[in-house]
Each structure stands twice: as C-alpha cells, then as structure tokens.
XYZ file of C-alpha atoms in Angstrom:
399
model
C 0.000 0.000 0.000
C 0.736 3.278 -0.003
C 0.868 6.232 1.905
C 0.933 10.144 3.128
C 1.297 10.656 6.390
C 0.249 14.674 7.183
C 0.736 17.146 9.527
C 3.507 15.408 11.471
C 6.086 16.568 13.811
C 8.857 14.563 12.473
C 12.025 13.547 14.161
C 14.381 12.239 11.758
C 17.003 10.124 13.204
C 19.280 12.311 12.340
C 19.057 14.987 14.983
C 16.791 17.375 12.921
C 13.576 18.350 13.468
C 10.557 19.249 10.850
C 7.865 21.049 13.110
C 5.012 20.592 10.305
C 5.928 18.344 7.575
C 4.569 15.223 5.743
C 5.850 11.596 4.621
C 5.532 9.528 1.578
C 5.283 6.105 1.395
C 4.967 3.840 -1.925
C 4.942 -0.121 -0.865
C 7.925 -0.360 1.276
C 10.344 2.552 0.582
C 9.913 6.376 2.054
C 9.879 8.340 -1.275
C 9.157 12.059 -0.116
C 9.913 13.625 3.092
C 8.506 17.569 2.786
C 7.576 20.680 4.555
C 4.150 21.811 5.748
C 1.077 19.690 5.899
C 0.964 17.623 2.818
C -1.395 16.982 0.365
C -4.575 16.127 1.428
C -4.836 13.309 -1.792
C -2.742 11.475 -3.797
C -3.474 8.855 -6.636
C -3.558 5.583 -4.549
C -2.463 7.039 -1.972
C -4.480 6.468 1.674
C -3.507 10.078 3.605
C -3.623 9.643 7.204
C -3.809 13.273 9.415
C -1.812 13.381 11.936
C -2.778 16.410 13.410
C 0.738 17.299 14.823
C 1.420 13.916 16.179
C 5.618 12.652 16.343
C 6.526 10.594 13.584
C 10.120 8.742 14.491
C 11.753 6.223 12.780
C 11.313 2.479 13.911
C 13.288 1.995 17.157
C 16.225 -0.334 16.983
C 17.321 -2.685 20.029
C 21.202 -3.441 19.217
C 21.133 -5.959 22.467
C 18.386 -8.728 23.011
C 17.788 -12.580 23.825
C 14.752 -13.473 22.212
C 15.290 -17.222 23.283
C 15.563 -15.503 27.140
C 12.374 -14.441 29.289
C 13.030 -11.991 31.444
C 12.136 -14.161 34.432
C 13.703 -14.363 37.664
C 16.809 -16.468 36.593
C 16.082 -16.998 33.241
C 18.787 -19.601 32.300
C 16.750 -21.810 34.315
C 14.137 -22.261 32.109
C 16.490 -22.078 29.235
C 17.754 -24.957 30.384
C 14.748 -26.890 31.407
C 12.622 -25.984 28.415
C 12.165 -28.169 24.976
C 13.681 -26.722 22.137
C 9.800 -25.834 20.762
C 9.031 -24.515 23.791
C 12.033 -21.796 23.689
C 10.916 -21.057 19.563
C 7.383 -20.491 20.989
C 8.266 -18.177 23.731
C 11.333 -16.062 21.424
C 8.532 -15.820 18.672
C 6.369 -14.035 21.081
C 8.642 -11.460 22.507
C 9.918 -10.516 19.298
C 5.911 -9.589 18.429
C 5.810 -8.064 21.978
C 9.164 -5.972 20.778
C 7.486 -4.834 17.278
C 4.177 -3.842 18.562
C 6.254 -1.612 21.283
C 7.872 0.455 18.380
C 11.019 -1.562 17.982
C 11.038 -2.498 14.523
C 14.719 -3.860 14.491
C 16.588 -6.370 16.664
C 19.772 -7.733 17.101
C 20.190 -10.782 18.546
C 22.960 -11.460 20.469
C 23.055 -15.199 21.574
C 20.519 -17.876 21.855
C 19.824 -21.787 22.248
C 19.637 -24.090 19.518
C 19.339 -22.194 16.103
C 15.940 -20.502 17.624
C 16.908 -16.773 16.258
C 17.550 -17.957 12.744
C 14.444 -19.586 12.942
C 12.145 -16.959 14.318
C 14.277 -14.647 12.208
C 13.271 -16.366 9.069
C 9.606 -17.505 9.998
C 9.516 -13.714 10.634
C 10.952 -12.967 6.910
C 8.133 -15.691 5.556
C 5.387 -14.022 7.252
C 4.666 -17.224 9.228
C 4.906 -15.021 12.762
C 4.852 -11.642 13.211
C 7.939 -9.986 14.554
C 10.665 -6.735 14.432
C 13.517 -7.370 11.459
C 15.885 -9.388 12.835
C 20.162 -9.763 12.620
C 21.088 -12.445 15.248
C 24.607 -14.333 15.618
C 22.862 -17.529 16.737
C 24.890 -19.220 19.138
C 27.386 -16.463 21.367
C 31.169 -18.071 21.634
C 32.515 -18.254 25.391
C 34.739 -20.123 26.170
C 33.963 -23.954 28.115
C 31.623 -22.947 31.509
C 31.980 -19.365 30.796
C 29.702 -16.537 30.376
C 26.316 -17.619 29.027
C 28.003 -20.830 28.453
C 24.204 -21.927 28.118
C 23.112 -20.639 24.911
C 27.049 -20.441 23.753
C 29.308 -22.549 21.670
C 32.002 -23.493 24.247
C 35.630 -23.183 22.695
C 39.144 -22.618 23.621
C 42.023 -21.891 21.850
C 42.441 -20.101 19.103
C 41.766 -23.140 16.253
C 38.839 -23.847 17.999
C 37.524 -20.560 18.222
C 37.442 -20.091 14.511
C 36.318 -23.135 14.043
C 33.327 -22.192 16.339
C 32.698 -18.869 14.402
C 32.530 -20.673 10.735
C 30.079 -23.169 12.016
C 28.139 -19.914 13.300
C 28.487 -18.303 9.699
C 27.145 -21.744 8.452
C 24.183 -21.661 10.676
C 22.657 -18.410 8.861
C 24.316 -15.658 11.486
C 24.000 -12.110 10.096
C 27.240 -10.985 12.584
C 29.231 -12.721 15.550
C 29.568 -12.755 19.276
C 32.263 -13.381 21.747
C 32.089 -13.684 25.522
C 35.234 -11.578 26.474
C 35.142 -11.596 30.122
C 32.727 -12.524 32.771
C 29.547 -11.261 33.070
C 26.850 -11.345 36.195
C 24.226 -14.082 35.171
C 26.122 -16.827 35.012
C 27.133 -18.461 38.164
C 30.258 -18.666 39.042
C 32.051 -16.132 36.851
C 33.003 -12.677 37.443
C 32.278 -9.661 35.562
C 36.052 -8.138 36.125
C 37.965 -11.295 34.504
C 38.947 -11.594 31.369
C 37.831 -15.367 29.774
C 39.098 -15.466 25.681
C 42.536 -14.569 25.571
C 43.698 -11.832 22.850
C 45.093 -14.666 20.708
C 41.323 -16.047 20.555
C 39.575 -13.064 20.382
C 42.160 -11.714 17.144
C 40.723 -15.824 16.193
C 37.145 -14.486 16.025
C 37.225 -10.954 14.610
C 39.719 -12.631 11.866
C 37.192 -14.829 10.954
C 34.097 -12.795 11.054
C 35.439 -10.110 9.593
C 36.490 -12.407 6.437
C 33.074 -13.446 5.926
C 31.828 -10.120 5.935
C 30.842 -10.103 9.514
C 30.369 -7.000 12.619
C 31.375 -9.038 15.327
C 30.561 -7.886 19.177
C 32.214 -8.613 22.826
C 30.344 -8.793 25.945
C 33.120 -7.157 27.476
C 32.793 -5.792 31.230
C 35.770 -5.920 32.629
C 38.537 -3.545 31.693
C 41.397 -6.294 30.586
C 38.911 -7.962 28.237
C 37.240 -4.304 26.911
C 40.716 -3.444 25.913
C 42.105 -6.974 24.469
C 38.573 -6.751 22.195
C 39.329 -3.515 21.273
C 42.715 -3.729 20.392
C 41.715 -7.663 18.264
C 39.046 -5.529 16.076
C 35.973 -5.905 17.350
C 33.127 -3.628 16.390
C 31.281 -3.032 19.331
C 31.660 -3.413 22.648
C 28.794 -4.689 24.933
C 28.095 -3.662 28.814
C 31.319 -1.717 29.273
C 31.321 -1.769 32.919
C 34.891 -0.860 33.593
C 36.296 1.568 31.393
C 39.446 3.083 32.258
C 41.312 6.325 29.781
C 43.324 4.052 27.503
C 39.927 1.970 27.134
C 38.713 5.484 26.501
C 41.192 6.197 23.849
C 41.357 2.726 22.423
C 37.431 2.744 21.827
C 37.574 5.829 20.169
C 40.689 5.254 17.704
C 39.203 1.811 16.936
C 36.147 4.138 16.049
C 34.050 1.181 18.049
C 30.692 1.443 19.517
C 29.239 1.171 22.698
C 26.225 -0.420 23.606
C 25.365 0.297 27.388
C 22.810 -2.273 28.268
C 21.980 0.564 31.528
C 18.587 -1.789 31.555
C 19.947 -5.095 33.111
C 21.487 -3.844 35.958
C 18.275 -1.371 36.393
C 15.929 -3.684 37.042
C 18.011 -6.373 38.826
C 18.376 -3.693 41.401
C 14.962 -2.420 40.974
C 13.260 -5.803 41.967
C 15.948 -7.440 44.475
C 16.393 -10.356 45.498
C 11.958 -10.559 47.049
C 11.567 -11.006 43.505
C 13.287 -14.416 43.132
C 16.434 -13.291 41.602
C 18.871 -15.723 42.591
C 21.676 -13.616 44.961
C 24.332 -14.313 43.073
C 22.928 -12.094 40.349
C 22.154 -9.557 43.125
C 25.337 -9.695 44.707
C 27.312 -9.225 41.027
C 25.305 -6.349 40.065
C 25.424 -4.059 43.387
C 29.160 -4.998 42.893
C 28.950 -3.303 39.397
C 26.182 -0.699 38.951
C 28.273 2.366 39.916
C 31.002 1.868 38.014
C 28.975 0.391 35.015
C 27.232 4.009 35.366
C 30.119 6.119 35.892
C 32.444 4.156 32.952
C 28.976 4.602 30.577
C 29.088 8.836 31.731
C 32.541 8.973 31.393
C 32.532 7.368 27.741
C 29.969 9.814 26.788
C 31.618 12.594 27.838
C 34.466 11.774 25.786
C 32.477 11.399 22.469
C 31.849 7.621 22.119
C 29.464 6.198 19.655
C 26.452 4.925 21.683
C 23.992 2.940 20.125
C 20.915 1.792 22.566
C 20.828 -2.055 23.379
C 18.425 -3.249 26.347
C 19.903 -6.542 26.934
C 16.339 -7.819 26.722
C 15.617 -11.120 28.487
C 17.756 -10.520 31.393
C 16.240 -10.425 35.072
C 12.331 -8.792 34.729
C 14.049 -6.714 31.642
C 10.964 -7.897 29.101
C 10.692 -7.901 25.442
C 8.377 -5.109 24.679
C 9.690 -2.714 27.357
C 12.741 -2.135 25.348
C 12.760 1.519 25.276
C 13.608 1.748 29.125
C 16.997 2.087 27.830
C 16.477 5.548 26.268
C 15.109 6.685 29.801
C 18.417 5.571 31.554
C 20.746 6.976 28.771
C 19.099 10.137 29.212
C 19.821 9.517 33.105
C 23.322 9.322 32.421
C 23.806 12.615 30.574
C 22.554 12.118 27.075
C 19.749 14.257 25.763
C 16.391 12.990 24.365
C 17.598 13.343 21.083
C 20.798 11.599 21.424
C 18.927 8.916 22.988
C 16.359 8.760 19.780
C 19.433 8.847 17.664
C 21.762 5.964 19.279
C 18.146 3.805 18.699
C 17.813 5.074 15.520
C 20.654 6.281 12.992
C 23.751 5.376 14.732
C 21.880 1.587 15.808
C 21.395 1.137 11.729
C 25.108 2.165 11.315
C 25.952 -0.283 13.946
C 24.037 -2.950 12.553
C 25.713 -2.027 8.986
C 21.945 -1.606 8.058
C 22.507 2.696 7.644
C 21.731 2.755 3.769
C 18.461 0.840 4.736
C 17.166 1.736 8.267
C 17.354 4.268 10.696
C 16.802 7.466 9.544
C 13.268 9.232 7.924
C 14.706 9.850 4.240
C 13.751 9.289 0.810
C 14.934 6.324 0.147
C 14.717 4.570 2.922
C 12.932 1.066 3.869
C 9.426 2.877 5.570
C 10.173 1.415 9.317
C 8.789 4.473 11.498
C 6.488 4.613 14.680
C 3.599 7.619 15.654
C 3.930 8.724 19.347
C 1.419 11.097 21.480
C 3.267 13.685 22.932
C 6.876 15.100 22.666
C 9.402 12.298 23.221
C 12.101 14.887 23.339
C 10.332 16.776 26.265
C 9.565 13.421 28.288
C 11.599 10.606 26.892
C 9.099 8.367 28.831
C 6.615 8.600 26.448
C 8.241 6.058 23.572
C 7.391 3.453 26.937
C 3.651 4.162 26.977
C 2.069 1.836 25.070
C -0.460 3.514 24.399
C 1.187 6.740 23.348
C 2.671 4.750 20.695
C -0.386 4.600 17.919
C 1.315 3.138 15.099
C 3.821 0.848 13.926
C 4.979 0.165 10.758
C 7.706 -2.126 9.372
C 8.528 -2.465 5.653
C 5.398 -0.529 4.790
C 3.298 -2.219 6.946
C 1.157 -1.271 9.783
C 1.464 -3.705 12.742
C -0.339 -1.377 15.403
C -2.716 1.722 14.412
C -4.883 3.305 16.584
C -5.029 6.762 14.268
C-alpha cells in the first residue's frame, strides 16, 4: 500500500527536526519527506492526518535474547525448556518488541538455532515480529559466560572453528564472551575469559566473511584486548578506564550500554526471586557500570541503545527503558532517539536501509502522542505509541 502521512512533527534520526511536515510512502520505501502539511490526496495514496502527532523512525534494540524471558533467573528455564518450547516463547517477545515500536533487533546469543528460525519464519510471514540480525549461538569459552546458549571453545583453532560453524548456521554478525559477566554463576564480571590470541581468532574470521562481530566485554582487561583484536562493538562496558577510553575511540568502536539489566536487577531485588548471586554481582557493578557509561559519553563515544532484553524482569516489549536511563546518564532525548535510531542502523551495517526518515529509505517508522524529546518516557507508553509500521506495513494503528 501506499501512503501520506500529514501534519507530522517529524524527528528524523538524524538529529533534525521538521515542526510541520509530511511523509511519503509507496509499498515499502519512504519516497518524499517535505515541509508543511501535505497533500490532502494522492493517486492511490491512503492520507492519514496526523494532526501534529511525532513521527520517528522504527526503534532499533542493538542488544536482546529473544530465546531468554526476562524471568527471575532466566537460564533456568532455558535450560529446562524443549527446544519448541524456547521457539514459541522467542517468537512471542519478538511480536511483543514490534508492537512496542522496535522495529529492528539484534540478537545477540541464543539456544539451539531458535533466532535464525524466528528470524526467518519472521521474513516468511509465518509469525509476526521486528527485522531481525542475530549471531545464533554467542562463543565463550567452556563454563563461561552464558556458556548456556554459547558454543564453548578454547584456543584459538577452535575458536574459529566455532565462528565458521556460526556463519554456516545463517548468522547475520558474531559474538564473543570476552570476560565474565553477572548471570552466570560462578564467573566474574572483572575477569577476562578469551585470551587476545582467541579473540584476534574471532574478529579474523568474522570479519572475512563479511561479519560485525561484538564482545560482551565488562571488565577492563577484556574491553581493551577486544578492542585492540578488532571488534566492532563493545557490549556492557562496565569498567572503562582512559586508555579503554582512547582505544574505543581510535578503533572508532561502539558502545552499547545495556543501563537496563542492571536497572531492574536492582529495581526488583532479590523478594523477587532473583537468585543472589545475580544480586550480589550487580550491586558490585552498577556504579562503576554508570560512571564508565558517563565517562565514555563525555568523551564522544558512539552509543547505540541495546536493552539486553531477556535478562532479570528486563521484558521484550519494554525495550525503550533504555532511552530513559541513557538520558539519566547525561545524554539528551535526542541523542537517545538517535543511538536507537541512525547510529543503531550504522551499527548494525543496516545505515543505507534503516534508521533514519529519508527518501529512500525502507518505511520502518512509529507515531507517538506527545513530545518524546520533552519526556523521553513517552516512547514506553504503550499507548502513546499509535502506530507501527515495518517495511510498509502497519502492525499497530490506533489513528
């Protein structure tokens, strides 16, 4: 179908803002972005009157586990589930994540091949979901971080050999488990796991094959060994100390904060049913995961927003949290839109597609009540956000 959307406030992705402008759509591309109203008809065209209303592009979550629930310790059930019963649930939250605004998702580790498969049932129409760019399996090495949704491998033949047979699986990019990380028993967030030789293993081979590849990296060692064996982005960046600082921005890397898993571990406590091991990680952690994430925007770092979705009572669908803690942190509302929205496409390598409201562009936006950049909160409501569309396609509309 297609499509003129009037008398919108649109905010670009780009940092711009058109106070009263209108937006073209013609199947699944954005062919005319203009000033003033609109026209009120157009040949085969249905206009839709916005009457003011925020037009943004479609959100983009750079950090998820679709095959992860957000319950109290959620490797549990990971581990107790069937293999249909995981695909059932991670088809669900990604719907929960589109119909919240979030229109793209990477996926950052999961169990048994489910992300390529809800990616693609997504792609075939069979289930209804965000676009998806997953790395299937994570790579940690054996009984480390996320160990359960990971291929285990040490040494540095073994780690390539464990990022081909990702590549071979369908993975759109790659993921390495550079350190410890808080919900995995037994491991701490500080210590470095892969050694540089493996990680150098990794980026090698993703990179060859055309791959980003990301670390979760929180402690300092393992941020800078990452760093310094090519990797793209770097995930949770708890401790960051200046030559981390220096090293992320000469390696022109990105940062994805994840501020949202430590939020609500802390926010629910241990009444909730969180084991205390998690607890007892994450007060360890929270400060200076805040302070390193201030610090590294202060200095100019490329943020893009990542949720870390599935993690303790972090839920698919309540993505967006993350812009209202980066804007805790020091960002404004608009770098906040734009780290979920230009500079996540870029980060995703999907910038000539995604991210951004120009002509030309694959038509992924979302229609908010209100003024997100006057009360960030608002992209959380879900019923401020009336409409969602992906590839050209309304999924919600309540305009």
């Amino acid at each position: 179908m297609s499509f003129i959307l009037r008398d919108a406030r649109i905010i670009d992705g780009l940092g711009d803002i058109q106070a009263r402008g209108f937006i073209v759509i013609e199947e699944n591309r954005i062919v005319g972005v203009g000033k003033g109203a609109g026209p009120s008809k157009k040949t085969g065209h249905e206009a839709i009157d916005l009457d003011g209303r925020c037009v943004l592009p479609g959100m983009i979550d750079c950090h998820v586990h679709l095959c992860i629930d957000g319950s109290a310790d959620p490797m549990q059930p990971l581990q107790k589930d069937s293999p249909a019963m995981i695909t059932l649930k991670a088809a669900k939250h990604a719907r929960l994540s589109l119909l919240a605004g979030v229109t793209t998702v990477r996926d950052l580790g999961s169990a048994n091949g489910v992300s390529i498969s809800v990616r693609d049932a997504i792609n075939l129409g069979i289930v209804t979901g965000p676009r998806v760019v997953t790395t299937n399996q994570a790579v940690c090495i054996t009984g480390g971080q996320g160990w359960q949704f990971s291929r285990q491998a040490d040494g540095p033949d073994d780690v390539r050999r464990a990022v081909r047979e990702q590549i071979r699986a369908g993975a759109d990019a790659i993921k390495m488990m550079a350190t410890g990380g808080v919900i995995t028993q037994g491991v701490e967030p500080g210590s470095p796991q892969f050694t540089f030789e493996e990680l150098k293993a990794g980026a090698e081979e993703a990179h060859k094959a055309g791959r980003k590849i990301a670390a979760h990296a929180q402690g300092n060692e393992g941020i800078k060994n990452s760093l310094r064996a090519g990797f793209d982005t770097i995930e949770h960046g708890i401790y960051l100390d200046d030559e981390a600082i220096a090293l992320l921005l000469e390696k022109k890397a990105v940062l994805v904060p994840t501020l949202s898993a430590p939020f609500n571990i802390m926010e629910k406590g241990e009444k909730s049913g969180i084991p205390s091991f998690i607890i007892e990680k994450t007060a360890k952690v929270k400060d200076a995961h805040v302070a390193s994430i201030k610090k590294a925007h202060k200095a100019g770092i490329t943020i893009a927003s990542g949720a870390d979705s599935g993690t303790p009572f972090n839920l698919h669908g309540e993505n967006l949290k993350e812009l209202e803690l980066l804007v805790g942190i020091g960002l404004s509302p608009m770098e906040a839109i734009v780290s979920a929205t230009r500079i996540a496409a870029e980060t995703l390598g999907l910038g000539t597609r995604l991210g951004t409201l120009e002509s030309g562009k694959m038509a992924d936006l979302i229609v908010v009540e209100g003024d997100p950049l006057k009360d960030i909160t608002v992209l959380q409501q879900k019923e401020k956000v009336v409409a969602v569309m992906k590839d050209g396609q309304f999924y919600k509309r309540t305009i």
